[in-house]
Coordinates of C-alpha atoms in Angstrom, one line a residue:
Chain A
M1 CA -25.2 139.1 253.7
S2 CA -27.3 139.8 256.2
E3 CA -31.2 139.1 257.0
E4 CA -31.2 141.3 260.1
F5 CA -30.4 144.8 257.3
P6 CA -32.0 144.3 253.7
L7 CA -31.1 147.9 253.4
V8 CA -27.7 148.1 254.3
D9 CA -27.4 145.1 252.4
R10 CA -28.9 146.5 249.3
V11 CA -26.7 150.1 249.7
L12 CA -23.5 148.2 249.6
Q13 CA -24.3 145.8 246.3
R14 CA -25.9 148.9 245.3
V15 CA -22.3 150.1 245.9
R16 CA -20.5 147.4 245.0
A17 CA -22.3 147.1 241.7
T18 CA -21.1 150.6 240.4
A19 CA -17.0 150.3 241.5
A20 CA -16.1 150.8 238.3
P21 CA -13.0 152.6 237.4
P22 CA -14.4 154.8 235.0
P23 CA -13.5 153.7 230.8
G24 CA -8.9 155.1 230.3
S25 CA -8.5 154.8 233.9
A26 CA -6.4 151.3 233.8
T27 CA -4.1 152.6 231.0
R28 CA -3.4 155.6 232.5
V29 CA -2.7 154.9 235.9
L30 CA -0.4 151.5 233.4
S31 CA 1.6 154.2 232.6
G32 CA 1.8 155.9 235.1
V33 CA 3.3 153.9 236.8
A34 CA 6.1 152.8 234.5
R35 CA 6.7 155.6 234.1
Q36 CA 6.8 156.7 238.3
V37 CA 9.1 153.1 238.2
A38 CA 11.4 153.8 236.0
G39 CA 11.6 157.8 236.9
G40 CA 12.8 156.6 240.2
A41 CA 10.3 159.0 241.9
P42 CA 9.8 158.1 245.4
V43 CA 6.4 156.1 246.5
H44 CA 5.2 157.2 249.7
P45 CA 7.9 155.9 252.7
G46 CA 5.0 153.6 254.6
A47 CA 3.2 151.9 251.5
G48 CA 4.9 149.7 251.1
A49 CA 4.0 148.3 254.6
A50 CA 1.5 145.8 253.4
P51 CA 1.9 143.2 255.4
Q52 CA 2.3 139.4 254.5
P53 CA -0.5 137.5 257.2
T54 CA 1.2 134.1 257.8
P55 CA -1.7 131.5 257.8
P56 CA -3.6 130.5 255.3
P57 CA -6.9 132.8 254.3
A58 CA -10.5 130.8 255.3
A59 CA -13.1 130.6 253.1
H60 CA -14.8 133.7 252.8
V61 CA -17.6 134.3 254.5
A62 CA -20.3 137.4 252.5
V63 CA -20.5 137.3 248.9
A64 CA -17.7 138.3 247.2
P65 CA -18.4 141.4 245.3
P66 CA -19.7 141.1 241.6
A67 CA -18.1 141.5 238.4
V68 CA -20.5 141.1 235.9
A69 CA -21.4 145.2 236.4
R70 CA -17.8 146.1 236.7
Q71 CA -16.9 143.3 233.7
S72 CA -18.0 145.0 230.0
T73 CA -16.0 148.6 231.6
W74 CA -13.1 146.3 232.0
A75 CA -13.7 144.1 228.9
L76 CA -12.6 147.1 227.5
H77 CA -9.2 147.8 228.8
V78 CA -8.1 144.8 228.7
V79 CA -9.2 144.6 225.0
R80 CA -7.7 148.3 224.3
L81 CA -4.6 146.9 227.0
G82 CA -3.8 143.8 224.9
R83 CA -4.7 145.4 221.6
W84 CA -1.9 147.8 222.2
V85 CA 0.6 145.0 224.0
V86 CA 0.2 143.0 220.7
F87 CA 0.7 145.8 218.8
G88 CA 4.3 146.8 220.1
L89 CA 5.3 143.3 220.6
A90 CA 4.5 142.5 216.8
A91 CA 6.2 145.8 215.7
G92 CA 9.1 144.9 218.3
G93 CA 9.8 141.5 217.0
V94 CA 9.5 143.8 213.5
G95 CA 11.9 145.7 214.7
Y96 CA 14.1 143.3 216.7
W97 CA 14.0 140.6 213.4
W98 CA 16.5 143.3 212.0
G99 CA 18.6 145.0 214.6
F100 CA 19.6 142.0 214.7
Q101 CA 20.1 141.0 211.5
R102 CA 21.8 144.5 211.1
A103 CA 24.1 143.1 214.0
A104 CA 24.9 140.4 213.0
H105 CA 26.1 141.6 209.8
A106 CA 27.7 144.7 210.4
P107 CA 31.8 145.1 211.8
L108 CA 32.2 146.0 215.2
E109 CA 33.5 149.3 214.7
H110 CA 29.7 149.1 213.3
V111 CA 27.6 147.5 215.4
A112 CA 29.5 149.6 218.9
A113 CA 27.6 152.6 217.9
P114 CA 23.8 150.8 216.9
V115 CA 21.8 153.4 219.1
E116 CA 21.0 155.9 216.3
Q117 CA 20.4 152.8 214.2
R118 CA 18.0 151.2 216.8
V119 CA 16.2 154.1 217.6
V120 CA 15.7 155.4 214.3
G121 CA 15.1 152.9 212.8
P122 CA 11.7 151.2 212.7
S123 CA 10.2 153.4 215.3
V124 CA 6.3 153.1 215.3
V125 CA 3.0 155.3 216.1
L126 CA 1.0 153.7 218.1
S127 CA -2.9 153.5 217.3
P128 CA -5.9 151.5 218.1
A129 CA -6.7 151.7 214.5
Q130 CA -4.4 150.0 213.3
P131 CA -5.1 145.5 211.2
S132 CA -4.9 142.1 211.7
A133 CA -1.5 143.0 214.1
P134 CA 0.1 139.5 213.7
A135 CA -1.0 137.0 216.9
Q136 CA 2.1 136.7 219.3
P137 CA 2.1 134.1 221.8
D138 CA 1.5 135.7 225.8
F139 CA 3.8 137.4 227.7
A140 CA 7.0 135.4 228.7
P141 CA 6.1 134.1 232.7
P142 CA 7.8 136.5 235.4
S143 CA 10.5 133.5 236.3
A144 CA 11.8 133.4 232.6
P145 CA 13.9 136.7 232.8
S146 CA 14.6 136.5 237.2
S147 CA 17.8 134.5 236.1
E148 CA 19.0 137.4 234.4
P149 CA 22.2 137.7 237.2
E150 CA 22.2 141.2 238.5
P151 CA 24.6 143.3 238.2
E152 CA 28.3 141.9 239.7
P153 CA 29.9 143.9 241.7
A154 CA 33.7 143.1 241.1
R155 CA 33.3 143.0 238.1
A156 CA 31.3 146.2 237.7
A157 CA 33.5 148.1 239.9
P158 CA 36.6 148.6 238.0
V159 CA 34.5 150.6 235.5
A160 CA 33.0 152.8 238.0
R161 CA 35.9 155.6 237.9
G162 CA 37.2 156.8 235.0
A163 CA 35.7 154.9 233.5
S164 CA 34.1 158.0 231.3
E165 CA 37.1 158.3 228.8
A166 CA 37.6 154.6 229.0
P167 CA 36.7 153.2 225.6
A168 CA 32.9 152.0 225.9
R169 CA 32.7 150.3 222.1
R170 CA 35.7 148.0 222.9
R171 CA 33.3 146.9 225.9
L172 CA 30.2 147.1 223.7
A173 CA 31.4 145.0 221.2
P174 CA 31.2 141.4 223.1
R175 CA 28.1 142.2 224.6
R176 CA 26.9 142.5 221.1
A177 CA 28.5 138.4 220.0
T178 CA 26.1 136.8 222.1
A179 CA 23.1 135.4 220.9
P180 CA 20.2 137.3 223.0
S181 CA 17.2 135.7 224.5
L182 CA 14.5 135.3 221.6
Q183 CA 12.0 135.5 224.9
P184 CA 10.3 139.3 224.1
L185 CA 10.5 140.8 227.6
D186 CA 7.3 141.9 229.8
L187 CA 6.4 145.1 230.9
H188 CA 7.2 144.0 234.4
E189 CA 10.5 142.1 233.2
A190 CA 11.4 145.5 231.1
L191 CA 11.2 147.6 234.1
Q192 CA 12.6 145.7 236.1
L193 CA 15.9 146.1 233.1
L194 CA 15.0 149.9 233.0
S195 CA 15.5 149.9 236.3
R196 CA 18.5 148.0 237.2
A197 CA 20.0 150.2 234.3
Q198 CA 19.5 154.1 236.2
S199 CA 20.5 152.0 238.9
A200 CA 23.5 151.1 237.7
L201 CA 23.9 154.9 236.0
R202 CA 22.6 156.7 239.9
K203 CA 25.9 155.3 241.3
G204 CA 27.9 155.7 238.5
L205 CA 28.3 152.6 236.9
P206 CA 27.4 153.9 233.3
D207 CA 29.2 151.2 231.0
R208 CA 26.7 148.8 232.8
A209 CA 23.9 150.7 232.6
L210 CA 24.3 150.9 228.7
E211 CA 24.8 147.4 229.1
L212 CA 21.3 147.0 230.5
L213 CA 19.6 149.2 228.5
D214 CA 21.6 147.1 225.1
Q215 CA 19.8 144.0 226.7
L216 CA 16.5 145.8 226.8
E217 CA 16.9 147.4 223.6
Q218 CA 16.9 143.8 222.6
R219 CA 14.7 141.5 224.0
Q220 CA 12.5 144.3 224.1
P221 CA 13.0 146.7 220.9
G222 CA 9.3 148.1 220.3
E223 CA 7.9 151.2 222.0
L224 CA 7.6 150.0 225.1
L225 CA 9.0 152.2 228.3
M226 CA 10.4 154.1 225.1
E227 CA 10.7 157.7 226.4
E228 CA 11.6 156.2 229.9
R229 CA 14.9 153.9 227.5
R230 CA 15.1 157.2 225.9
V231 CA 16.1 159.4 228.6
T232 CA 18.1 156.6 230.3
R233 CA 19.8 156.2 227.5
I234 CA 20.5 160.1 226.8
L235 CA 21.5 160.4 230.3
T236 CA 24.1 157.5 230.6
L237 CA 25.8 158.9 226.9
C238 CA 26.1 161.6 228.3
E239 CA 28.0 160.6 231.7
L240 CA 30.2 158.6 228.9
G241 CA 31.2 161.5 227.1
E242 CA 29.1 160.1 224.2
V243 CA 27.8 163.7 223.5
D244 CA 27.3 163.6 220.0
Q245 CA 24.9 160.3 219.8
A246 CA 22.9 161.7 223.9
R247 CA 21.9 164.3 221.1
A248 CA 21.2 162.1 218.4
V249 CA 19.1 159.4 220.2
R250 CA 17.5 163.3 222.4
Q251 CA 16.6 164.2 219.0
T252 CA 14.9 161.3 218.1
L253 CA 12.3 161.6 221.1
G254 CA 10.5 164.5 218.4
P255 CA 10.1 168.1 218.9
G256 CA 7.5 167.9 221.6
P257 CA 7.9 168.7 225.3
V258 CA 8.7 165.7 226.9
S259 CA 7.5 164.6 230.2
S260 CA 7.8 167.3 232.9
I261 CA 9.5 164.4 234.6
Y262 CA 12.7 164.0 232.5
A263 CA 12.4 167.7 231.1
G264 CA 14.5 168.6 234.5
R265 CA 17.4 166.2 233.6
L266 CA 17.3 166.2 230.1
D267 CA 18.3 169.7 229.9
A268 CA 20.5 169.6 232.7
S269 CA 22.0 167.1 230.4
C270 CA 24.2 167.1 228.3
A271 CA 22.1 166.7 225.5
G272 CA 19.9 169.1 226.9
V273 CA 22.2 172.6 225.6
E274 CA 23.6 173.9 222.5
P275 CA 27.2 172.7 221.6
A276 CA 29.6 175.8 222.2
S277 CA 32.2 175.1 219.7
T278 CA 31.3 171.5 216.9
D279 CA 34.9 170.6 218.5
L280 CA 33.5 169.6 221.9
K281 CA 32.1 166.5 220.5
N282 CA 32.5 163.4 221.7
S283 CA 35.2 164.1 224.7
V284 CA 33.4 165.3 227.5
P285 CA 33.2 163.6 230.5
R286 CA 31.7 165.2 233.2
P287 CA 34.4 165.6 235.8
D288 CA 33.7 162.6 238.9
P289 CA 33.9 165.1 241.8
A290 CA 35.1 161.7 243.8
A291 CA 37.6 160.3 241.8
P292 CA 38.5 163.8 240.1
D293 CA 43.6 163.2 238.7
T294 CA 41.7 159.1 237.4
T295 CA 39.8 160.9 234.3
R296 CA 43.0 163.3 232.6
P297 CA 46.0 162.1 232.8
Chain B
M1 CA -1.1 127.0 245.4
Q2 CA -2.2 129.3 242.7
E3 CA -0.1 129.5 239.7
R4 CA 1.7 133.0 239.9
L5 CA 0.4 135.7 237.5
S6 CA 2.4 137.9 235.9
F7 CA 2.7 141.8 236.4
E8 CA 0.6 142.6 233.6
A9 CA -1.7 139.7 234.5
L10 CA -1.8 140.9 237.6
Y11 CA -2.4 144.2 237.0
E12 CA -5.3 142.8 234.2
S13 CA -7.4 141.7 236.4
Q14 CA -7.4 143.1 239.7
F15 CA -6.9 146.8 238.9
V16 CA -11.0 147.3 238.5
S17 CA -11.1 145.9 242.5
T18 CA -7.9 147.2 243.7
W19 CA -9.7 150.8 242.0
A20 CA -12.7 150.2 244.0
M21 CA -11.0 148.6 248.0
L22 CA -9.2 152.8 247.4
K23 CA -12.7 154.7 246.7
Y24 CA -14.2 152.4 249.3
L25 CA -11.5 153.3 251.9
G26 CA -13.0 157.6 251.0
V27 CA -10.2 157.9 248.5
P28 CA -11.5 161.1 246.7
P29 CA -12.5 160.5 243.3
S30 CA -10.3 163.4 242.4
Q31 CA -7.2 161.4 243.4
L32 CA -8.1 157.8 242.7
D33 CA -5.4 158.1 239.7
D34 CA -2.7 158.9 241.4
A35 CA -4.0 156.6 245.0
A36 CA -3.9 153.7 242.3
Q37 CA -0.9 154.3 240.6
E38 CA 0.9 154.4 243.9
L39 CA -0.1 151.0 245.2
W40 CA 0.9 149.3 242.0
V41 CA 3.5 151.1 242.2
V42 CA 4.2 149.5 246.1
V43 CA 3.1 146.0 243.9
H44 CA 4.8 146.4 240.8
R45 CA 8.3 147.1 243.6
R46 CA 7.0 144.3 246.4
Y47 CA 5.1 141.4 243.6
A48 CA 8.7 139.4 243.6
E49 CA 8.7 139.0 247.8
F50 CA 4.7 137.4 247.5
E51 CA 5.3 134.5 248.7
G52 CA 1.5 133.4 248.0
R53 CA 0.7 132.6 252.0
S54 CA -2.2 135.2 252.3
G55 CA -4.6 135.6 249.4
I56 CA -3.9 138.0 246.7
R57 CA -6.4 140.2 247.5
T58 CA -5.9 140.5 251.0
W59 CA -2.7 140.8 250.3
L60 CA -3.1 144.0 247.3
F61 CA -5.1 145.1 250.6
A62 CA -3.3 145.3 252.8
I63 CA -1.6 147.6 250.6
A64 CA -4.4 149.5 249.8
V65 CA -5.0 150.8 253.0
N66 CA -0.9 151.4 253.9
V67 CA -1.7 153.6 250.4
E68 CA -5.6 155.2 251.4
R69 CA -3.6 156.4 255.1
N70 CA -0.5 158.6 253.4
F71 CA -3.5 160.2 250.6
R72 CA -5.3 161.1 254.0
R73 CA -2.1 161.9 256.4
A74 CA -1.3 164.2 253.6
E75 CA -5.0 165.3 253.3
R76 CA -4.1 166.6 257.3
R77 CA -0.7 167.8 256.3
R78 CA -2.5 170.4 253.4
G79 CA -4.5 171.5 255.8
P80 CA -7.2 171.3 257.7
I81 CA -10.9 170.9 255.6
V82 CA -14.2 173.1 255.9
A83 CA -16.6 170.6 255.2
L84 CA -19.5 172.3 253.2
P85 CA -23.3 172.3 254.0
S86 CA -24.6 169.0 253.2
G87 CA -26.5 171.2 250.4
L88 CA -23.4 171.6 248.4
R89 CA -21.8 168.7 248.4
A90 CA -20.7 166.9 245.3
P91 CA -22.0 163.2 245.8
Y92 CA -19.2 160.9 245.9
G93 CA -20.0 159.2 243.2
D94 CA -19.6 159.4 239.7
P95 CA -22.3 162.0 238.0
G96 CA -22.4 159.2 235.9
L97 CA -24.9 157.3 238.2
D98 CA -28.4 156.9 239.1
Q99 CA -29.9 157.8 242.1
E100 CA -29.9 155.2 243.4
A101 CA -26.4 154.3 243.2
R102 CA -25.1 157.8 243.9
E103 CA -26.9 157.8 247.3
A104 CA -25.2 154.4 247.7
W105 CA -22.5 155.8 247.6
D106 CA -22.9 158.6 249.4
L107 CA -24.3 156.5 252.4
V108 CA -21.6 154.5 251.9
L109 CA -18.4 157.2 252.2
G110 CA -20.5 159.0 254.3
F111 CA -20.4 157.0 256.3
V112 CA -17.3 155.5 255.9
Q113 CA -15.6 159.4 256.6
T114 CA -17.3 159.1 260.4
L115 CA -14.8 155.8 261.9
D116 CA -12.0 155.2 262.5
E117 CA -9.3 153.6 260.9
T118 CA -9.7 150.5 262.4
R119 CA -13.5 150.2 261.9
R120 CA -13.3 151.9 258.2
T121 CA -10.7 148.8 257.6
V122 CA -13.2 147.0 258.9
F123 CA -16.0 147.4 256.8
V124 CA -14.4 148.2 254.2
A125 CA -12.8 144.8 254.4
S126 CA -15.6 142.3 255.9
L127 CA -18.6 144.4 254.0
L128 CA -17.3 145.8 250.8
E129 CA -13.9 143.3 250.1
G130 CA -15.7 140.2 250.9
L131 CA -12.9 139.3 252.6
S132 CA -13.2 136.7 255.5
A133 CA -13.1 137.0 258.9
A134 CA -9.2 135.5 258.9
E135 CA -8.3 138.3 256.7
T136 CA -10.1 141.3 257.5
A137 CA -8.1 139.7 261.0
E138 CA -4.8 139.5 259.0
V139 CA -5.0 142.9 257.9
T140 CA -6.4 144.6 260.7
G141 CA -4.7 143.2 263.4
L142 CA -8.0 142.2 265.7
D143 CA -8.2 139.0 266.1
Q144 CA -11.4 137.1 265.0
P145 CA -13.7 137.6 267.9
T146 CA -13.5 140.6 267.7
V147 CA -14.2 140.7 264.1
Y148 CA -17.2 139.8 264.3
N149 CA -17.7 141.6 266.5
R150 CA -17.4 145.0 265.5
V151 CA -18.8 144.1 262.0
R152 CA -22.1 142.9 263.5
A153 CA -21.5 146.9 265.0
L154 CA -20.9 148.4 262.1
R155 CA -23.8 146.6 260.4
R156 CA -26.4 148.1 263.1
S157 CA -24.6 151.4 263.0
F158 CA -24.4 151.6 259.0
Q159 CA -28.3 150.9 258.8
L160 CA -29.3 153.8 261.7
W161 CA -26.7 155.9 259.6
I162 CA -28.9 154.9 256.7
E163 CA -32.3 155.9 258.4
Q164 CA -31.0 159.0 259.2
H165 CA -29.0 160.2 256.3
R166 CA -31.3 158.8 253.5
S167 CA -33.3 160.8 251.4
E168 CA -36.5 159.1 250.9
P169 CA -38.5 157.2 254.1

């Protein structure tokens, strides 16, 4: 603070005291971030080039912005966000337990096609007025799920091409047999997992994508990123030739319009067009230009 | 070394701050949501690489500067902006603010628009965000004595600007 320029200080202080965002912006922006990260939309190329300076920061010489004026608005954001997250986790926990019980006791064939059951089963309508969600622990520390191994090229590569005709169910079964972690994913981890699934899908590894999506369903069965997850699953199932399953998942998105960033991709997918004939089900893998001969015997 | 926050905790604790950074830097109110989203997408992508060698606010501010720069470039690509007469110009600040706050925002953002990028960054970092001279130097690439000099000069210039532009005597 400078005594030389009291007018400057007064103006700056007034500005700092009134810099809070309007109500609802934190939630709006967060959901936009989730959509953008999950949808893989490009960000401005230079935006990430923030330097990470090497010397340690010195003590501040100026007064930090006053937080009091912001806190009341921000507290509302936090409460809303927290309520949303707690409820999502609570609903997710119930859904997870339900899904896990079914998976543990179901025959393999049944377990191999759990998509419709899971997405239409414990579906939850978010409502801020939902009473008394049971208390949940805070989010997991970020280090816990980062131990999630990256896709192994040596394992993933053999199923990359010609996989659309290969029996996905055969590969799904052992995955279900492994005990899932009980710790639910937080948003960051869920986004990372979803991004990896989308990346695998883009690389032509739909099996791997489905595996990652299943992991996501297991570890975060709530409503978190639900639209993005389902869209990715639909596209993945289409890649695998599981047209019926893809359409079933598409129906769980409801009759309303899907977010515009997905609408085009969904319309262009196998779940976006009406079947010309019912004979087509489950057997129409997309042609793979890179390996056209391997997809047909 | 401070404990590393989860992405959610970081978002909850810093969202308001990053919003203010973007606003101080002159991102138009209509684009603040988009800019904040852009910033947090970058944070999400880069947070794993953040090693805590600098303060988290310094790191976020550096991202905010880059995001604002990109928005400004995009604005320029869309075409030249024809300035409205000052009487017709909408206030920068929230219409819900009182008169004094709105005038303060008009003064600050009007002044910020007259500065080149480095001075704008120094002004916002040092005078509004309260970053130290060392942190401001990190973000701008200037050395610390230059930061001190710039801050002093900016204070003087802003004082003049206020005297010339405030509505009350």
